[in-house]
Amino acid sequence: MAGWHWYRTRRRLRVLPVWRLPLAMLAVAVFLSWLLPLVDRSLAGWEGDYGGQFFPTVDDSAMSNLLSAVAGGMITLTGLVFTALTLAMQFGAAQLSVRVVPILRQDPIMRWSIGVFLATFVYTLLVSVRLAVHEEEYRPVLSVFCAIALSVVCAVLFLTLVTRVTGVLNSGYLLRSLAAQGRQAVQRTHPRLPAGSGPTARVAVRDEEAVVVRLGAPPRNGQVLLSFDERRLEAFAQAWGVKLELVPVIGDFIAHQAPLFHVHGPAEHTARADHGVLVHCLLFGETHSAATDPAGALRALVDIALKALSPAINDPGRAVQALDHIEDLLVMLAPRLQGTCHAAGGGHLTYRTRSWPDYVCIATDEIRHFGTTSIQVQRRLRALYATVAQVCDPAQVAPLSVRLETMDAVAAIQWPQELDRYLARCADPQGLGTESGSALSRWTGA
């Protein structure tokens, strides 16, 4: 069961090469360009045996012209799609976030579309070449029918691809997609526990005899730690009679020769530890994505908000949209982190976890800094703190309260006019919904 869980984790977080599926479909196209003409020649032989034609109304020259037209149209369409995708990635990275690029790269619709377009072009081209150079006379009926069917599939995929790309470039769709991945990550990494119990944050246990396991050659998939197989590491540590301490946190970039594990125990026991096996229990990738853990999802949403608040974009409304989804994730996280303690955990494996103040810092601090000059962002951020405070236990309110106090101090300096100070201190879920904010303003003291 543990092995199946680790397999699903690796499969969920892996980055698929863009070229793999199109290359496989090109191989299928080459095979069909050999198989279907062979079947057509067999049909020609049966027609001679029976003294008639199976498809008497189909014109031979028209079929050849149709194949040539399909081949020319497919290479033009493929070039158009490549150009459109390149422009979409550039626009999305410049206007929304660099997160748009991996989303488009890993989208199955994009890979299937490119593969089908190229496969249709190669198939029709090879069949046309076989008709032009082959000495045998046969009617490529099945070959043409297959080309027509592939053209219809290409038309459907083209419409689907256009819809998907325009959806990704829509800030609302992009935010919903990242938030959905974040909710799945919250449910996976912080499962809801029975009342009265809470997760234990394990801390490092150090002793004098510790062997450091370092990263050797950088992994091919990247150097950002995405996940680790906790069950296997616990089993290995128990079998070797040592205590393992995982040094980095999920999302850290691991430099060359950076420490990965501290192996604690007597010298005869630490000598049993297989460094290669320990490194194999870690999963690395190119970037800390929204699907990795809640911090990755919050980071992605914050990136979009910061891009919107940049002077080049200046779109505080999009930042407010991002805060809507950030609030949703924090509301999910707060009850799941109640009762978290920082005592040493049991077992043979220890590692660091993010606390509630860490998540609040990741989710709001940079937006709070960059949104200082926007009353809309200030009001929405105050509403976020107020809403999240309602689901927190008393011990979790402190990180929210200190940020509200800081916002009050900044507002007194940033807005010299009394009306502006009043508006900036009114909590409003819509940012600029009403002059007096909402009922949540009582939480902020406005």
Coordinates of N, CA and C in Angstrom, one line a residue, residues 308-311 314-316 366-379 381 407 410-411 413-416 420 424 432:
A308 N -0.2 41.4 -11.1 CA -1.3 42.4 -11.3 C -1.0 43.7 -10.6
L309 N -0.3 43.7 -9.5 CA 0.0 45.0 -8.8 C 1.3 45.7 -9.3
S310 N 2.0 45.1 -10.2 CA 3.2 45.7 -10.8 C 2.8 47.0 -11.5
P311 N 3.7 48.0 -11.6 CA 3.4 49.2 -12.3 C 3.1 49.0 -13.8
N314 N -0.8 47.1 -13.3 CA -1.6 48.0 -12.5 C -3.1 47.5 -12.6
D315 N -3.4 46.3 -12.2 CA -4.7 45.7 -12.2 C -5.1 45.2 -10.8
P316 N -5.4 46.1 -9.8 CA -5.7 45.6 -8.5 C -6.9 44.7 -8.4
E366 N 3.6 39.6 1.0 CA 4.1 40.3 -0.1 C 3.0 41.1 -0.8
I367 N 1.8 40.6 -0.8 CA 0.6 41.3 -1.3 C 0.4 42.6 -0.4
R368 N 0.6 42.4 0.9 CA 0.4 43.5 1.8 C 1.4 44.6 1.5
H369 N 2.6 44.2 1.2 CA 3.7 45.2 0.9 C 3.4 45.9 -0.4
F370 N 3.2 45.1 -1.5 CA 3.0 45.7 -2.8 C 1.7 46.4 -3.0
G371 N 0.7 46.1 -2.1 CA -0.6 46.7 -2.3 C -0.9 47.8 -1.3
T372 N 0.2 48.4 -0.8 CA 0.1 49.5 0.2 C -0.6 50.7 -0.4
T373 N -0.4 51.0 -1.7 CA -0.9 52.2 -2.4 C -2.3 51.9 -3.0
S374 N -2.9 50.7 -2.8 CA -4.2 50.4 -3.4 C -5.2 50.2 -2.2
I375 N -6.2 51.2 -2.1 CA -7.2 51.0 -1.1 C -8.0 49.7 -1.3
Q376 N -8.2 49.4 -2.6 CA -9.0 48.2 -2.9 C -8.3 46.9 -2.3
V377 N -7.0 46.8 -2.5 CA -6.3 45.7 -2.0 C -6.3 45.7 -0.5
Q378 N -6.1 46.9 0.1 CA -6.1 47.0 1.6 C -7.4 46.5 2.2
R379 N -8.5 47.0 1.6 CA -9.8 46.6 2.2 C -10.1 45.1 2.0
L381 N -7.8 42.7 1.8 CA -6.9 42.0 2.7 C -7.4 42.0 4.1
M407 N -0.9 47.1 9.3 CA -1.6 47.8 8.2 C -2.2 49.1 8.7
V410 N 0.6 51.7 8.8 CA 1.0 52.1 7.4 C -0.1 53.0 6.8
A411 N -1.3 52.7 7.1 CA -2.4 53.5 6.6 C -2.4 54.9 7.1
I413 N 0.2 56.6 7.7 CA 1.3 57.3 7.0 C 1.0 57.4 5.5
Q414 N 0.4 56.4 4.9 CA 0.2 56.4 3.5 C -1.0 57.3 3.1
W415 N -2.0 57.4 3.9 CA -3.2 58.2 3.5 C -3.3 59.4 4.5
P416 N -2.8 60.6 4.1 CA -2.9 61.7 5.0 C -4.3 62.3 5.2
D420 N -9.6 59.0 3.2 CA -8.8 57.9 2.7 C -8.4 56.9 3.8
A424 N -9.4 53.0 3.7 CA -8.4 52.0 3.7 C -8.5 51.0 4.9
L432 N -13.8 47.3 -3.1 CA -14.5 48.6 -3.2 C -16.0 48.4 -3.3

